[in-house]
Amino acid sequence: MKTEAVILAAGLGTRMKSDIPKVLHPLGGRPMIAWTIAASKEATSGDPWVVIGPDAQDVQKAAGEGVKFVEQRERLGTGHALLQSAGQLRGRCDQVLVVHADLPLLGAQSMQRLIEIQERNPGPLTLLVAHSESSRGFGRILRNDDGNVIGIIEEAHASPQQLELQELNVGAYCYEADWLWDRLSQLPLSPKGEYYLTDLVAMAVNEGREVAVATVEHIDEVIGINTREHLAQAEFALRSKVNRDWMLAGVSILDPASTYIGPDVQLGRDTVLLPNTHLWGNTIIGAACHLGPNTIIRDSVMGDRCVVEASVMEGATLESDVDVGPFAHLRKGAYLGQGTHMGNFGEVKNSTLGAGVKMGHFAYVGDATIGDRVNIGAGTVTCNFDGERKHRTEIEEGAFIGSDTMLVAPVRIGREAQTGAGAVVTRDVPDKGVAVGAPARVIRKVK
Ligand code: UD1
Ligand code: CA
């Protein structure tokens, strides 16, 4: 049977008190809606349709490729939102999976279960339920004395007795497509002036048809986001799961509550994450690395046995056995070769450091190529910017750069050459040459 997914994302999310659409608030390093899109793709093996509000170009952008959009011009409720997709979807599939976009933790397995149960259900719909003492404002499932589902009552309209019910409507359904498209336009107007998708349940029951129920895998999956407090709860639940999975895969995490690992990060076994470590973007960490405490790494790659302590890396690469920090900053295009040592208060940008380079204390290396085993003394600066353009510094293998050397680029330091402490190097130094002194002198007079 062919199932297509529709994600309802046109709501205003007023309870977030935000200028940004609710589904764009970040969760676990992605916009919230990206999680639902990914799970629905996995569940249906196809591209989902997303119902968006007017002027939602930013939502379209965040949704990425392989997503189709339908606009709901007026926000007249969940039933009305789904109806907007009828024109596009009628006749295209046998079943329709519908998921609210504010349930970012709802996993593909729960969605798949809905689809499978509906495939076997002689009736026209299956709904996903959860059992919980905390209602989170969800609609309650109504059953008759025989235990059959007969309807859903919204919290706002529920009697005190109905409010006690602990079987909750999660906000995910699977429908027989033809039945759905015929009934959607017949939904009654609710007392709130909206068309409620939930009213389809009573409609099916009135027709004498069977409504089936699927139960969520994990209760955390139904953390729906209506407020920023819910968002923080979802972030915590997601983080706990991600960290648990990495620990099961052989990564040690000293303090999971303060460790953040993005969805696209990869980690090798026996790597140890110390408190307050943040790993984001397309980051790949090798085996047996020690990261943190207090370390932020984005879009970076490192080999095995690296140590990064209290430092920041963005778009940088480390070969194996590199140690960095504390208080180092590796910026875009920094490449540190095997066994490099980069100590405190260093910054490297758009530069390659060869194997075994030592750069122990505060230094700035930008737009440079540095050969193997070069020693960079404390306070060394590549003066790469003349106020208009950037220039490169080249330091050949085995050179020794004395403390506080200013390398005024473009400049080349030869193999095994040396510079004295405080040297201001404005001209190339030949292989094995030794350069000392500061040439600061007036080189141009204004008449
Ligand atoms: C809805 C359900 C409730 C369920 C809960 C759980 C209805 C009437 N109620 O309540 O039974 O327990 O979800 O998730 O369905 N949306 C639109 N267009 C609209 C209105 C909403 O696209 O005009 C989208 C929203 O973006 C959101 C989803 O539908 O993703 C649910 O809307 P929301 O207003 O959050 O409904 P709830 O009050 O949570
Ligand atoms: Ca909601």
XYZ file of C-alpha atoms and ligand atoms in Angstrom:
487
model
C 0.000 0.000 0.000
C 1.266 3.459 -0.820
C 1.320 5.926 2.066
C 2.074 9.641 1.749
C 2.886 11.823 4.749
C 1.425 15.249 5.513
C 3.005 17.397 8.225
C 0.822 20.144 9.704
C 2.998 23.194 10.289
C 0.838 26.228 9.578
C -0.027 27.062 13.194
C 1.125 30.331 14.678
C 2.640 28.927 17.852
C 1.400 31.949 19.794
C 2.287 30.346 23.121
C 5.983 30.547 22.190
C 5.730 34.382 22.348
C 8.140 34.596 19.444
C 8.732 36.441 16.188
C 10.035 33.208 14.663
C 7.626 30.449 13.502
C 7.418 27.725 16.142
C 8.759 24.985 13.873
C 11.953 26.963 13.229
C 13.035 27.084 16.848
C 16.216 25.023 17.130
C 16.186 21.667 18.824
C 19.272 19.492 19.113
C 21.108 21.616 16.583
C 18.403 21.578 13.869
C 15.234 23.542 13.264
C 12.430 21.655 15.001
C 10.658 20.746 11.768
C 13.721 18.959 10.377
C 13.223 16.144 12.906
C 9.638 15.479 11.853
C 10.553 15.624 8.174
C 13.404 13.143 8.649
C 11.269 10.706 10.647
C 8.373 10.845 8.178
C 10.739 10.233 5.251
C 12.051 7.168 7.012
C 8.554 5.921 7.847
C 7.060 6.302 4.350
C 10.242 6.051 2.225
C 9.006 9.133 0.383
C 8.997 12.910 0.464
C 6.432 14.449 2.815
C 3.985 17.275 2.147
C 4.172 20.142 4.610
C 1.214 22.460 5.231
C 2.582 25.938 5.890
C 1.064 29.314 6.627
C 1.211 32.312 4.307
C 4.597 34.048 3.981
C 6.460 31.047 5.335
C 9.443 31.204 2.976
C 11.796 30.773 5.903
C 10.046 27.526 6.847
C 10.393 26.317 3.258
C 14.081 27.141 3.329
C 14.660 25.329 6.610
C 12.771 22.268 5.397
C 15.461 21.648 2.788
C 15.224 19.492 -0.304
C 12.776 16.733 -1.052
C 9.782 18.359 0.646
C 6.559 19.532 -0.997
C 4.481 22.417 0.304
C 0.825 23.294 0.565
C -0.366 26.652 1.838
C -3.100 27.197 4.401
C -4.043 30.842 3.912
C -6.343 31.104 6.917
C -5.591 29.235 10.101
C -8.898 27.538 10.650
C -7.722 24.496 12.580
C -6.010 21.144 12.102
C -8.831 19.681 9.975
C -8.812 22.698 7.689
C -5.001 22.491 7.441
C -5.115 18.899 6.215
C -7.938 19.719 3.798
C -5.572 22.091 1.965
C -3.540 19.094 0.793
C -6.554 17.269 -0.677
C -6.222 18.868 -4.112
C -2.631 17.662 -4.490
C -2.936 14.293 -2.820
C -6.305 12.875 -3.844
C -5.789 9.773 -5.944
C -2.031 9.663 -5.330
C -1.948 7.127 -2.519
C -3.891 4.512 -0.545
C -3.139 5.862 2.909
C -2.258 9.227 4.419
C -0.010 9.604 7.437
C -0.650 12.900 9.228
C 1.739 14.277 11.847
C 1.730 17.549 13.753
C 4.963 19.488 13.260
C 5.247 20.356 16.934
C 6.069 16.771 17.931
C 9.748 16.755 16.971
C 10.689 13.696 19.022
C 8.084 11.427 17.479
C 10.204 8.704 15.894
C 9.943 6.875 12.583
C 9.127 3.622 14.383
C 5.999 5.036 15.981
C 4.918 6.434 12.607
C 5.616 3.095 10.958
C 3.542 1.308 13.557
C 0.603 3.618 12.769
C 0.940 2.824 9.069
C 1.145 -0.933 9.649
C -1.831 -1.055 11.983
C -3.917 0.959 9.528
C -2.939 -1.412 6.703
C -4.642 -4.215 8.631
C -7.508 -2.095 10.003
C -10.850 -2.673 8.267
C -11.864 0.795 9.491
C -10.782 4.117 7.961
C -8.290 5.396 10.550
C -5.713 4.608 13.209
C -4.621 7.138 15.776
C -1.520 7.304 17.941
C -2.063 7.473 21.686
C 0.093 7.779 24.803
C -0.714 7.020 28.420
C 0.470 9.639 30.853
C -0.533 11.327 34.067
C 0.640 14.657 32.770
C -1.781 15.716 30.060
C 0.306 18.492 28.488
C -2.915 20.002 27.164
C -3.541 17.064 24.820
C -6.989 15.896 23.750
C -8.347 12.878 25.663
C -9.443 9.621 24.053
C -13.063 8.730 24.780
C -14.056 5.049 24.941
C -17.431 3.375 25.469
C -18.209 0.664 28.030
C -16.931 -1.989 25.643
C -13.609 -0.191 25.497
C -13.985 0.947 21.902
C -12.742 4.381 20.910
C -15.684 6.688 20.255
C -14.119 10.131 20.028
C -11.530 12.692 21.092
C -12.376 15.584 23.377
C -10.147 18.658 23.419
C -8.900 19.734 26.838
C -10.623 23.097 26.455
C -14.009 21.402 26.026
C -13.593 18.479 28.447
C -15.719 17.908 31.562
C -13.916 17.487 34.913
C -14.373 13.705 34.584
C -12.993 13.664 31.051
C -9.992 15.696 32.209
C -9.081 12.751 34.474
C -8.590 10.469 31.459
C -4.966 9.502 30.914
C -5.165 8.245 27.364
C -3.961 11.117 25.209
C -4.237 12.030 21.550
C -0.631 12.458 20.409
C -1.351 14.237 17.126
C -0.442 11.571 14.549
C -2.867 9.530 12.454
C -3.021 7.194 9.499
C -6.123 7.309 7.275
C -7.591 5.404 4.370
C -7.074 8.075 1.722
C -10.405 8.031 -0.147
C -12.415 8.030 3.061
C -10.330 10.926 4.417
C -10.701 13.219 1.404
C -14.477 12.655 1.298
C -14.986 13.378 5.006
C -12.580 16.281 5.576
C -14.798 18.863 3.927
C -17.733 17.713 6.068
C -16.057 18.476 9.408
C -18.314 20.541 11.698
C -17.230 23.939 12.976
C -16.053 23.605 16.590
C -17.219 25.946 19.386
C -13.809 27.652 18.936
C -14.545 28.430 15.309
C -12.039 25.886 13.982
C -12.308 22.657 12.026
C -10.892 19.959 14.289
C -9.148 16.995 12.690
C -9.972 15.078 15.849
C -13.693 15.117 14.935
C -13.014 12.554 12.195
C -12.906 9.891 14.908
C -16.524 10.442 15.937
C -17.470 10.598 12.263
C -16.030 7.149 11.615
C -17.721 5.744 14.712
C -21.090 7.197 13.608
C -20.672 5.396 10.316
C -20.223 2.171 12.280
C -16.587 1.919 11.219
C -13.682 0.773 13.354
C -11.083 3.160 14.779
C -7.786 1.481 15.620
C -5.179 2.668 18.076
C -1.377 2.522 18.082
C 0.684 3.298 21.172
C 3.933 5.304 21.096
C 7.211 3.470 21.676
C 8.627 5.898 24.263
C 6.727 8.472 26.279
C 9.425 11.102 25.557
C 8.333 11.022 21.939
C 5.157 12.893 22.738
C 6.789 15.961 24.203
C 4.796 18.389 22.095
C 6.167 21.902 21.851
C 3.685 24.601 22.745
C 5.870 26.735 25.030
C 9.566 27.399 25.526
C 9.460 25.280 28.652
C 8.368 22.337 26.491
C 11.226 23.128 24.131
C 13.728 22.858 26.978
C 12.142 19.568 28.072
C 12.434 18.205 24.547
C 16.039 19.362 24.312
C 16.812 17.531 27.539
C 15.056 14.342 26.445
C 16.768 14.403 23.068
C 20.176 15.060 24.596
C 19.716 12.231 27.077
C 18.916 9.820 24.265
C 21.765 10.939 22.016
C 24.251 10.709 24.871
C 22.928 7.308 25.943
C 23.311 5.991 22.399
C 26.915 7.236 22.228
C 27.749 5.645 25.571
C 26.299 2.359 24.285
C 28.540 2.782 21.228
C 31.671 3.034 23.400
C 32.107 6.724 24.171
C 32.632 7.825 27.795
C 30.660 10.855 28.921
C 31.470 12.114 32.381
C 28.492 14.384 32.748
C 25.754 13.718 30.172
C 23.686 16.629 31.479
C 26.300 19.113 30.291
C 27.388 17.341 27.101
C 25.919 18.358 23.738
C 26.338 16.205 20.632
C 24.684 17.267 17.379
C 22.808 14.826 15.136
C 25.482 14.755 12.429
C 28.470 14.230 14.718
C 30.489 11.003 14.635
C 32.671 9.716 17.469
C 35.217 6.897 17.699
C 35.291 4.374 20.524
C 37.063 5.056 23.809
C 36.813 8.767 23.241
C 36.135 10.584 26.502
C 33.949 13.684 26.725
C 34.479 15.846 29.804
C 31.819 18.214 31.164
C 30.602 21.125 29.113
C 31.687 19.769 25.763
C 29.660 20.928 22.743
C 30.050 19.069 19.446
C 28.061 20.443 16.527
C 27.750 20.395 12.755
C 29.584 17.911 10.585
C 32.139 16.971 13.178
C 34.051 13.696 13.057
C 36.103 12.656 16.088
C 38.430 9.651 16.023
C 39.055 7.024 18.692
C 40.483 7.553 22.182
C 40.355 11.345 22.055
C 39.934 13.400 25.238
C 37.736 16.448 24.735
C 36.864 19.104 27.284
C 36.091 20.262 29.794
C 34.653 23.480 28.387
C 35.237 22.809 24.721
C 33.226 23.825 21.648
C 33.852 22.032 18.357
C 31.948 22.802 15.148
C 32.352 21.330 11.666
C 35.766 19.903 12.506
C 37.584 16.634 11.977
C 40.190 14.938 14.146
C 42.095 11.670 14.097
C 42.788 9.361 17.038
C 44.218 10.114 20.492
C 43.838 13.894 20.266
C 43.432 16.011 23.392
C 41.473 19.271 23.257
C 41.046 21.075 26.554
C 39.006 24.222 27.151
C 39.246 25.321 23.531
C 37.192 26.298 20.502
C 37.487 24.691 17.055
C 35.512 25.756 13.974
C 36.097 24.233 10.564
C 39.474 22.837 11.639
C 41.248 19.524 11.111
C 43.625 17.673 13.427
C 45.596 14.607 12.429
C 46.160 12.018 15.164
C 48.004 12.609 18.467
C 47.531 16.379 18.428
C 47.076 18.199 21.691
C 45.384 21.568 21.941
C 44.700 24.003 24.733
C 43.794 25.150 27.206
C 42.346 28.305 25.652
C 43.213 27.731 22.018
C 41.139 28.901 19.067
C 41.298 26.949 15.821
C 39.439 28.673 13.040
C 38.347 27.814 9.536
C 41.009 26.088 7.489
C 43.337 25.307 10.384
C 45.085 21.984 9.718
C 47.378 20.573 12.398
C 49.612 17.656 11.414
C 50.377 14.502 13.361
C 51.625 15.069 16.898
C 51.368 18.870 16.808
C 51.292 20.657 20.138
C 49.291 23.857 20.376
C 49.303 25.245 23.884
C 47.504 28.093 25.584
C 46.205 31.279 23.992
C 47.028 30.350 20.424
C 44.981 31.072 17.325
C 45.372 29.325 13.991
C 43.384 30.265 10.881
C 43.606 29.095 7.274
C 47.006 27.545 7.912
C 48.686 24.173 7.750
C 51.039 23.107 10.513
C 53.240 20.118 9.688
C 53.860 17.102 11.884
C 55.391 17.696 15.294
C 55.112 21.498 15.228
C 55.371 23.075 18.662
C 53.416 26.228 19.329
C 53.246 26.321 23.080
C 52.177 29.800 24.075
C 50.113 32.737 22.837
C 50.716 33.091 19.116
C 48.721 33.974 16.025
C 49.174 31.950 12.872
C 47.040 33.064 9.931
C 47.383 32.283 6.222
C 50.579 30.320 6.791
C 52.188 27.072 5.708
C 54.450 25.657 8.354
C 56.703 22.651 7.788
C 57.357 19.671 10.048
C 59.006 20.147 13.453
C 58.949 23.951 13.382
C 59.112 25.615 16.783
C 56.979 28.718 17.159
C 58.034 30.817 20.121
C 55.741 32.587 22.540
C 54.159 35.738 21.170
C 54.858 34.988 17.498
C 52.501 36.734 15.099
C 52.042 36.271 11.386
C 51.271 39.826 10.311
C 49.103 38.666 7.427
C 47.030 41.775 6.757
C 48.400 45.048 5.400
C 45.111 46.846 5.821
C 43.906 45.882 2.361
C 44.986 42.387 1.485
C 45.961 39.143 3.171
C 49.421 37.701 2.542
C 50.947 34.304 3.231
C 53.764 33.278 5.507
C 55.838 30.198 4.745
C 58.053 28.567 7.312
C 60.090 25.605 6.111
C 60.816 22.386 7.958
C 62.778 22.525 11.195
C 62.878 26.335 11.496
C 63.028 27.939 14.931
C 60.970 31.090 15.427
C 62.162 33.015 18.491
C 59.789 34.506 21.024
C 57.852 37.570 19.948
C 58.829 37.330 16.282
C 56.668 39.405 13.925
C 56.516 37.738 10.528
C 55.463 40.493 8.151
C 53.848 38.660 5.237
C 54.442 37.862 2.491
C 57.576 36.286 3.894
C 59.412 32.956 3.814
C 61.586 31.484 6.528
C 63.943 28.831 5.123
C 64.659 25.319 6.306
C 66.203 25.179 9.766
C 66.521 28.963 9.772
C 66.203 30.865 13.053
C 64.833 34.186 14.175
C 65.925 35.910 17.375
C 63.611 37.074 20.134
C 61.715 40.192 19.137
C 62.713 39.984 15.481
C 60.534 41.885 13.041
C 61.040 39.907 9.848
C 60.156 41.833 6.703
C 62.341 39.916 4.224
C 62.832 36.254 3.443
C 65.360 34.372 5.564
C 67.418 31.798 3.640
C 67.755 28.125 4.634
C 69.753 27.830 7.869
C 69.964 31.648 8.036
C 69.671 33.547 11.311
C 67.746 36.846 11.449
C 67.669 39.195 14.408
C 66.553 42.733 15.254
C 63.724 45.047 14.533
C 63.862 47.006 11.328
C 61.171 49.474 12.373
C 62.232 52.691 10.731
C 60.554 55.389 8.731
C 60.268 54.106 5.204
C 58.095 56.855 3.773
C 57.786 60.527 4.647
C 54.778 62.689 3.891
C 55.873 66.007 2.301
C -3.940 19.275 18.787
C -5.129 18.303 18.850
C -5.127 17.619 20.198
C -3.850 16.860 20.387
C -2.657 17.799 20.225
C -1.393 16.996 20.306
C -6.878 19.222 17.428
C -8.142 19.964 17.370
N -6.344 19.047 18.632
O -4.090 20.263 19.773
O -6.198 16.696 20.295
O -3.795 16.266 21.653
O -2.734 18.512 18.980
O -0.430 17.333 19.415
O -6.393 18.764 16.398
N -1.956 23.664 12.611
C -2.095 24.099 11.311
N -3.125 24.939 10.976
C -4.050 25.351 11.890
C -3.906 24.886 13.221
C -2.857 24.055 13.546
O -1.288 23.750 10.439
O -4.956 26.096 11.496
C -0.840 22.777 12.949
C 0.121 23.404 13.938
O 1.200 24.036 13.268
C 0.586 22.228 14.772
C -0.536 21.228 14.685
O -1.343 21.631 13.600
O 1.756 21.634 14.258
C -1.356 21.188 15.968
O -1.866 22.461 16.241
P -1.939 23.037 17.729
O -2.596 24.362 17.665
O -0.637 22.926 18.390
O -2.987 21.990 18.361
P -3.115 21.562 19.886
O -3.855 22.615 20.606
O -1.796 21.168 20.403
Ca 0.331 21.423 19.826
